XYZ file of C-alpha atoms in Angstrom:
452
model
C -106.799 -57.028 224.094
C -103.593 -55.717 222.555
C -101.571 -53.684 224.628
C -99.852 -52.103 221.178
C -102.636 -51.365 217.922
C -101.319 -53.567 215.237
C -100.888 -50.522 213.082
C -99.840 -47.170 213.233
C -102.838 -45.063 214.567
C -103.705 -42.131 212.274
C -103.936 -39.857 215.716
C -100.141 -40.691 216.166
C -98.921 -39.990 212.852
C -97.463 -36.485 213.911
C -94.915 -38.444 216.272
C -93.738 -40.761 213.230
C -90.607 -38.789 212.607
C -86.955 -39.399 213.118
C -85.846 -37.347 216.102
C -83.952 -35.296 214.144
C -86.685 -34.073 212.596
C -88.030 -32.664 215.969
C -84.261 -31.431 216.975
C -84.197 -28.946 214.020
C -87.570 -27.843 214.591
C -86.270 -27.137 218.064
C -83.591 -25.187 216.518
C -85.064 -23.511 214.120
C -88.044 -22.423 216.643
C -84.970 -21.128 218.974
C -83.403 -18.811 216.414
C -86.684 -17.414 214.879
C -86.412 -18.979 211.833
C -89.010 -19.178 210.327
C -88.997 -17.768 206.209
C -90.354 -19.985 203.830
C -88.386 -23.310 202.593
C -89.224 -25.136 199.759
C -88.369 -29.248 199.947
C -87.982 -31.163 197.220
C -88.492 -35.026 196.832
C -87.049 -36.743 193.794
C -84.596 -39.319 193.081
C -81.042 -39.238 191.724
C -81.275 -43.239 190.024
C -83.506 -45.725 189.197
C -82.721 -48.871 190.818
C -81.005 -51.569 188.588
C -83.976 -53.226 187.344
C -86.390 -50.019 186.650
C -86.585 -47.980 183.708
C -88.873 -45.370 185.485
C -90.381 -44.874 189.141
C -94.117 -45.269 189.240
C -94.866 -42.108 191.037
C -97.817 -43.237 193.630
C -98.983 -41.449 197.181
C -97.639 -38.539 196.867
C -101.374 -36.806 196.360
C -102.904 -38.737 199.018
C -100.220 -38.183 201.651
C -101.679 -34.874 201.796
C -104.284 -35.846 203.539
C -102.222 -36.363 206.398
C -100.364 -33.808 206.324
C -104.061 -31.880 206.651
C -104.475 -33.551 210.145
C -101.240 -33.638 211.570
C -101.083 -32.233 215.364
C -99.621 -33.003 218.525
C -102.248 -34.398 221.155
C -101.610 -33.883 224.677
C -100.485 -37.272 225.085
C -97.824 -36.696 222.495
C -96.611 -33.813 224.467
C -96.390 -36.161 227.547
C -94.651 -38.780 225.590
C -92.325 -36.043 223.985
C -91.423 -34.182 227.535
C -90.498 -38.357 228.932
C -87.223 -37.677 226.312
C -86.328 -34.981 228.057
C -84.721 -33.237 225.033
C -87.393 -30.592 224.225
C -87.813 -26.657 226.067
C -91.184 -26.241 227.361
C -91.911 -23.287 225.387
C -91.240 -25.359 222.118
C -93.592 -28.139 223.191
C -96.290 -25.540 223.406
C -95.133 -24.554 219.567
C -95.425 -28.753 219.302
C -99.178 -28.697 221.001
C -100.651 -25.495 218.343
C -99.140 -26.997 215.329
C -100.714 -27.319 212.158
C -98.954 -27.423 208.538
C -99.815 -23.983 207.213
C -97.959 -24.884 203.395
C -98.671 -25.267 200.191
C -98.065 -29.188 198.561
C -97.651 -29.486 194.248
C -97.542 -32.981 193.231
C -97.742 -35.078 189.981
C -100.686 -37.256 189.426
C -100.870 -40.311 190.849
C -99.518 -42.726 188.663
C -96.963 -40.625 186.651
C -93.665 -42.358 185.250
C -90.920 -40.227 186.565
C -87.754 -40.434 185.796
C -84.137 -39.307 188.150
C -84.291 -35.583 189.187
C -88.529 -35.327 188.341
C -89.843 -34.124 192.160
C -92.802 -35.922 192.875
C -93.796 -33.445 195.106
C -92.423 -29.986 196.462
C -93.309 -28.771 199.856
C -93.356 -25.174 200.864
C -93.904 -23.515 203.868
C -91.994 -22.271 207.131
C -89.182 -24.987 207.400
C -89.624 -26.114 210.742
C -92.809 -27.402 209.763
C -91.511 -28.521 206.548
C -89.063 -30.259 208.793
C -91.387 -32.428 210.452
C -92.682 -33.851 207.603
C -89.832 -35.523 205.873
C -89.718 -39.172 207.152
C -93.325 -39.425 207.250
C -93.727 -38.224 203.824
C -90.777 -39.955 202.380
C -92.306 -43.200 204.027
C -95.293 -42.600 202.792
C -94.860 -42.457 199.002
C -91.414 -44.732 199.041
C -93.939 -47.762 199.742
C -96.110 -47.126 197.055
C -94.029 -46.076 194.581
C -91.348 -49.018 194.900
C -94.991 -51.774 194.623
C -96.460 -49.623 191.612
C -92.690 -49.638 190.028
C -92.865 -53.607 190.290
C -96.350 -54.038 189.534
C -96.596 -52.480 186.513
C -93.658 -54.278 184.859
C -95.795 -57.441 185.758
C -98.897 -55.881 183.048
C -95.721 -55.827 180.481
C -94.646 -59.145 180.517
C -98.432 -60.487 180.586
C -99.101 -58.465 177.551
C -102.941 -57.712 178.586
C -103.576 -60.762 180.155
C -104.653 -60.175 183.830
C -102.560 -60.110 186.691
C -103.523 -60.599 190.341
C -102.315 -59.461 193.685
C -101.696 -62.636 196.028
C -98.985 -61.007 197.883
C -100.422 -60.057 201.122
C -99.335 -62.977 203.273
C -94.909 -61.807 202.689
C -95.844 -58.104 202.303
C -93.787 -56.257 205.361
C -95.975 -54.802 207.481
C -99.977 -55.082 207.877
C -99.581 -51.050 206.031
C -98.317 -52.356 203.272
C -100.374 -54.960 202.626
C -103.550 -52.718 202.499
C -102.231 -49.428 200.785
C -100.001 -51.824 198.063
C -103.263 -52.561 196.654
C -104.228 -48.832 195.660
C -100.558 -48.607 194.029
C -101.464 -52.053 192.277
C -104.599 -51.083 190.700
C -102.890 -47.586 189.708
C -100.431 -49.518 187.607
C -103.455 -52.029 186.245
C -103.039 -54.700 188.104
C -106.884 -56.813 187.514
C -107.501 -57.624 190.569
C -106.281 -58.775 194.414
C -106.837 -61.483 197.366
C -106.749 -59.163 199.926
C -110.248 -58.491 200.840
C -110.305 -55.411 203.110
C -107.846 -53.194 200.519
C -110.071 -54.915 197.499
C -113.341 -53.641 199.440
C -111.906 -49.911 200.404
C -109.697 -49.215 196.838
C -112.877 -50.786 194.989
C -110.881 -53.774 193.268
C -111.921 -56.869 192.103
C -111.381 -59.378 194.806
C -110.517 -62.962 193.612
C -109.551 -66.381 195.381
C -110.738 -70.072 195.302
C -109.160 -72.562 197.653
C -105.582 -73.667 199.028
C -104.228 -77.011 199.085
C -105.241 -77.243 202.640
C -109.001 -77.833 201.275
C -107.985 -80.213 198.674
C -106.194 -82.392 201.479
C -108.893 -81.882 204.240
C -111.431 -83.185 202.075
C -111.797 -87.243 201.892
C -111.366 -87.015 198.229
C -110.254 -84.304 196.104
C -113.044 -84.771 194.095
C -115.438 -83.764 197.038
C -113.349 -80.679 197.213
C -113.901 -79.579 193.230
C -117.897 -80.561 193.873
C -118.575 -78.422 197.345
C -116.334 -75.504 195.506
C -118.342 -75.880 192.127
C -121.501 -76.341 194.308
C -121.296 -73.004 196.841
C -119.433 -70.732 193.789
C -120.459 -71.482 190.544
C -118.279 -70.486 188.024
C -115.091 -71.260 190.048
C -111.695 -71.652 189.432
C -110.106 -75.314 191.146
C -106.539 -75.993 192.005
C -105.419 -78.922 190.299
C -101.967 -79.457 191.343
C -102.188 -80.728 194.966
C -101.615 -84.753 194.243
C -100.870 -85.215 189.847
C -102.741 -82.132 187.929
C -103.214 -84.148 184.645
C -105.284 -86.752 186.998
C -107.159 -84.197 188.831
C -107.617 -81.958 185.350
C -109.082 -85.778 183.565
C -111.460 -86.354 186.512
C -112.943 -82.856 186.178
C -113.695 -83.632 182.490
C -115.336 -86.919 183.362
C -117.023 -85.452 185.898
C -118.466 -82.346 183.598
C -119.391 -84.780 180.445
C -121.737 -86.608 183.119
C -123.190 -83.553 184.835
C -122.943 -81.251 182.466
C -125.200 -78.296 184.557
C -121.809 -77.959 187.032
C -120.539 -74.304 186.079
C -116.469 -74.874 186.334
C -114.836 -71.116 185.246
C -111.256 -72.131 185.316
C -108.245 -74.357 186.844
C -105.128 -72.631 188.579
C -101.894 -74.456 188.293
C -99.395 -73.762 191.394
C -96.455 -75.422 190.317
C -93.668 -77.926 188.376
C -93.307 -76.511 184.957
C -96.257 -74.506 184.192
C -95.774 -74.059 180.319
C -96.222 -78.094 179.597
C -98.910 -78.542 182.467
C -101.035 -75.539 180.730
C -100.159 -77.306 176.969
C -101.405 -80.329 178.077
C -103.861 -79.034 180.531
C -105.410 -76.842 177.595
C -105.229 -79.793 175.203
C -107.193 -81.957 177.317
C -110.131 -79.811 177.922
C -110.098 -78.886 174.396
C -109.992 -82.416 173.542
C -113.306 -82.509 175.680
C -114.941 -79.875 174.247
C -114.336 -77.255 177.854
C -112.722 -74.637 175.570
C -114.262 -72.087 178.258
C -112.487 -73.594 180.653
C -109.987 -71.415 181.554
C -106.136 -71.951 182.795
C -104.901 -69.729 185.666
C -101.216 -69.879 186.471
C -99.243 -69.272 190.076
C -96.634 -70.250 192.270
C -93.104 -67.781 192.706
C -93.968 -65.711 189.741
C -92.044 -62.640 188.657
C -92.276 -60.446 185.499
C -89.395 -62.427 184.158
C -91.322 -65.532 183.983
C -94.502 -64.579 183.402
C -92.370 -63.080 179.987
C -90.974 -66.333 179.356
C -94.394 -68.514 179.808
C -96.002 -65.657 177.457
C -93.115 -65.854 175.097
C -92.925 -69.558 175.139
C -96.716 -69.931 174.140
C -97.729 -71.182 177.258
C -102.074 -71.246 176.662
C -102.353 -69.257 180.525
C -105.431 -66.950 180.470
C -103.957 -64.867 183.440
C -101.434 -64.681 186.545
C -101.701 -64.845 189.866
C -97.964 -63.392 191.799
C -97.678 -62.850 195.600
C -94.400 -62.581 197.010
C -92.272 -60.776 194.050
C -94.763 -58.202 193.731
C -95.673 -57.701 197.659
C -92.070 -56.970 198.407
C -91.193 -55.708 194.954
C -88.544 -58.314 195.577
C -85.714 -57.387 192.789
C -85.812 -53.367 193.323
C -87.427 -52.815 197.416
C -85.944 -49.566 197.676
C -85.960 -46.385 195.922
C -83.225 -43.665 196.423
C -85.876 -41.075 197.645
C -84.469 -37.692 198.497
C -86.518 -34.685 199.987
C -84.161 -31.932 199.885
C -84.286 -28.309 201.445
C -83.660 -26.168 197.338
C -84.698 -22.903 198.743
C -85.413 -20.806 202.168
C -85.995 -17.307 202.505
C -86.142 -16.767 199.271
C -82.323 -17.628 198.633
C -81.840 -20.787 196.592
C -80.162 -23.484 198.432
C -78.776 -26.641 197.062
C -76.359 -29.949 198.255
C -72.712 -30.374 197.198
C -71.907 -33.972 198.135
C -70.084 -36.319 196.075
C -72.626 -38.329 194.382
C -74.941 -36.542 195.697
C -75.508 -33.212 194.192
C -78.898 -31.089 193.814
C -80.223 -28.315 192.278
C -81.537 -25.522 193.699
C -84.550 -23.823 193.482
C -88.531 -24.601 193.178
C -89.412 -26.718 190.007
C -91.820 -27.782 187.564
C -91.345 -30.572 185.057
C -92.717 -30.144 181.504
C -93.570 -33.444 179.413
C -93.569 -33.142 175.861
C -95.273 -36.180 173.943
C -94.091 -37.000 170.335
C -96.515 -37.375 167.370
C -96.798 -41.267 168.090
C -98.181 -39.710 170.997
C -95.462 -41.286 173.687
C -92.684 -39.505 175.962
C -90.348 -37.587 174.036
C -88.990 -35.437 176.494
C -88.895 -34.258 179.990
C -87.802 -30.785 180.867
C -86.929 -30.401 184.951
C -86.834 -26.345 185.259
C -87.591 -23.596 187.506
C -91.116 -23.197 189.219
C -91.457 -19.909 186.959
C -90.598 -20.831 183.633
C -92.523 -21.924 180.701
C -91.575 -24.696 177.842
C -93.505 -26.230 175.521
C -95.576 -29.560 176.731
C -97.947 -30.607 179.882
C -96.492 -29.163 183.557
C -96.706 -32.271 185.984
C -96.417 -30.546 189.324
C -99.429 -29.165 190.350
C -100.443 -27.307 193.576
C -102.634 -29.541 195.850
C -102.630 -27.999 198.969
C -102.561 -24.184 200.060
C -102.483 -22.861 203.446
C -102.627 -26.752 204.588
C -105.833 -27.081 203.116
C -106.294 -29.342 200.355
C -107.109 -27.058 197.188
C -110.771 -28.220 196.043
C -110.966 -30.726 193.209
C -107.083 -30.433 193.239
C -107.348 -34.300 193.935
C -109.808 -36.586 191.907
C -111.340 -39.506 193.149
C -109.399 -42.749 192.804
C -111.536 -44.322 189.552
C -110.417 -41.267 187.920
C -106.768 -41.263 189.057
C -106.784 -45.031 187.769
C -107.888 -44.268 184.347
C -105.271 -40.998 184.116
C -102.536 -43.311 185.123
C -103.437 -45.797 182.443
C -103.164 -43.171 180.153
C -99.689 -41.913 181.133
C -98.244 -45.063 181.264
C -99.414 -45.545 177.698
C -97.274 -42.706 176.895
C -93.910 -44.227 178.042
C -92.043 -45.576 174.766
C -91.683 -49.246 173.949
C -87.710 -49.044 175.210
C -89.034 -47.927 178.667
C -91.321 -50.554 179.117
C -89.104 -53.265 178.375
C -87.386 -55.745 181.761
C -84.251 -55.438 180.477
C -81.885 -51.774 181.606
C -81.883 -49.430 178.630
C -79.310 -46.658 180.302
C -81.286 -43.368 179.101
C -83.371 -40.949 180.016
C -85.479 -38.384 178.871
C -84.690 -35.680 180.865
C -82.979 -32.815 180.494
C -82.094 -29.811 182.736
C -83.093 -26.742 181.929
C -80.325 -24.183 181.719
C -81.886 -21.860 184.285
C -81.371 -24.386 187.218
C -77.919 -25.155 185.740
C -76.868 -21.643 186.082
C -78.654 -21.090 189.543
C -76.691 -24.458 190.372
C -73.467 -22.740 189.429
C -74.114 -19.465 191.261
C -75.619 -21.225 194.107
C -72.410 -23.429 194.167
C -70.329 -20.191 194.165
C -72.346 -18.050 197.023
C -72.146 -20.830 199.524
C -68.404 -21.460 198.473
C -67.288 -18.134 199.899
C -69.196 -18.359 202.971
């Protein structure tokens, strides 16, 4: 019996913050403040190798944020610090997030300064929330960012999730499959996440079977006999051997049901060629070719580009550490508290003030033409993308839809992102443009806190 869960327990949630967190709450809870804040999380840049943040979890963190509270064991744990006033650990023990949440849909392209959420409410309890939060929807949105790329360069053709072995963390492995199938991934390996995001689960055998077996022929035929319709890895000894054994072996028992071969390695473009011409050759044009082994977007391009006759893609460990852009520059950022509009100065890292809403206006080709980022309250032509999803800390009734439906709306906003945007290479522009509302509450914001 483990000592330690091998997870996070949802019950303990409410004591994953950073101990800051808990100090300002202290602090604030000490001085009676408690007006309204509004938090914003956004990002100021992409990373180098994105064109546009996949915006995923920040709807379903919500329901979270729903249950948070502080058990009695959490109290213990908290008082063994020794850092926290008795009187505010009672605060600690009644708490319950009494906000309001707006968020994009899941599986929105955002772009830097687009929120992806906004949190309101009385900022200590605001306050607790950052880490988690920011945790939260970092680790989906950084897979979904990769993932998606990876249904660019295969130009339709499907892609599947083998990544769950290198993911980092048993978390990510299960919730990187709901960002995956938001940004149309086919299907994954991992069978629990498959089973509770209601994804196609697909997987054959390892080379491990091939070499346990007396023969790898006796592998193919117990494979081809228990799933018909299988798909046999070729590449464990000479895969133009194993691929010309298989033929022979289908021309004399022609009733074997043999869906496809997966190729795992040396140069994939010639194997498929010849691969492809053989069982053409033989007449197995249904027979299809399934490619693997240290795949990446840039690759899977290339083998697409090149020709290569591969009827889909299996890629583990570049999509389940998004391995060439792991970390987004996530901010959450207090822009306004009792009812005064607040805002960061730092070099580099300057905000604006104020709540927000982000308007998208499509052109006629029906793609992203622009992206106005402007005050909660004010109204511009296009489709608002924050919208409220919890009140009160209670999620708002049909505010969220059910993940088949948020699957299908994120297909159709990433069909909206222009052709430049959904290129692998950097294109250096953006769509979005501040409105000048927050640039002159910016300025006078700048100027209040100046004189202070």
């Amino acid at each position: 019996m483990l000592k330690q869960p091998p997870v996070v327990r949802e019950g303990d949630l409410s004591l994953l913050v950073d101990l800051y967190e808990l100090a300002m709450a202290q602090a604030y809870w000490s001085e009676g403040m408690d007006d309204t804040a509004v938090f914003s999380l956004f990002f100021r840049e992409l990373p180098e190798n994105r064109n546009f943040v996949l915006a995923c979890g920040q709807q379903n963190v919500v329901g979270i944020i729903e249950s948070l509270a502080f058990s009695d064991e959490h109290i213990e744990r908290l008082e063994s610090l020794d850092r926290f006033q008795p009187e505010f650990l009672d605060w600690l023990r009644d708490f319950r997030f009494s906000g309001s949440v707006y968020a994009v849909p899941e599986g929105t392209p955002l772009f830097p300064q687009e929120p992806l959420l906004e949190v309101e409410g009385p900022i200590a309890e605001v306050q607790l929330l950052e880490s988690l939060v920011m945790n939260y929807v970092h680790l989906e949105s950084a897979l979904a960012s990769k993932s998606v790329r990876l249904t660019f360069a295969a130009g339709g053709r499907p892609v599947v999730d083998f990544g769950m072995r290198r993911t980092h963390g048993l978390d990510a492995a299960h919730r990187g499959v709901r960002a995956y199938r938001l940004a149309g991934l086919t299907g994954t390996s991992n069978v629990l996440a498959g089973l509770d995001f209601n994804m196609p689960v697909y997987g054959t055998m390892a080379h491990s079977f091939v070499q346990a077996c007396p023969d790898e022929m006796d592998a193919f035929r117990i494979y081809a006999s228990l799933y018909p319709g299988t798909t046999l890895l070729v590449d464990t000894y000479d895969t133009r051997s194993a691929v010309d054994r298989i033929i022979k072996w289908l021309k004399d028992e022609p009733e074997v049901s043999v869906g496809g071969i997966r190729l795992d390695s040396g140069d994939l473009a010639a194997e498929a060629v010849d691969c492809r011409k053989m069982l053409d050759e033989a007449g197995l044009t249904d027979i299809k070719i399934m490619a693997s082994g240290g795949l990446d977007e840039y690759r899977i391009a290339k083998l697409c580009s090149s020709g290569a006759p591969i009827d889909g893609f299996g890629v583990g460990t570049a999509i389940g550490v998004a391995k060439d852009g792991p970390a987004l520059e996530l901010a959450f950022k207090l822009t306004e508290y009792a009812s005064l509009p607040r805002m960061k100065n730092s070099p580099g890292k300057q905000s604006f003030p104020g709540p927000k809403q982000v308007y998208r206006r499509l052109g006629t080709d029906g793609r992203i033409a622009e992206d106005v980022v402007s005050g909660r309250d004010e109204v511009f032509d296009g489709t608002p993308l924050l919208r409220p999803v919890m009140k009160e800390g209670r999620i708002i009734e049909g505010a969220i839809a059910p993940l088949d439906d948020q699957v299908k709306a994120a297909s159709k906003s990433i069909d909206t992102l222009p052709e430049r945007f959904r290129s692998l290479d950097p294109v250096n522009e953006s769509p979005v443009v501040i409105s000048e509302f927050l640039r002159a509450l910016q300025r006078d914001t700048l100027e209040r806190v100046s004189k202070k």
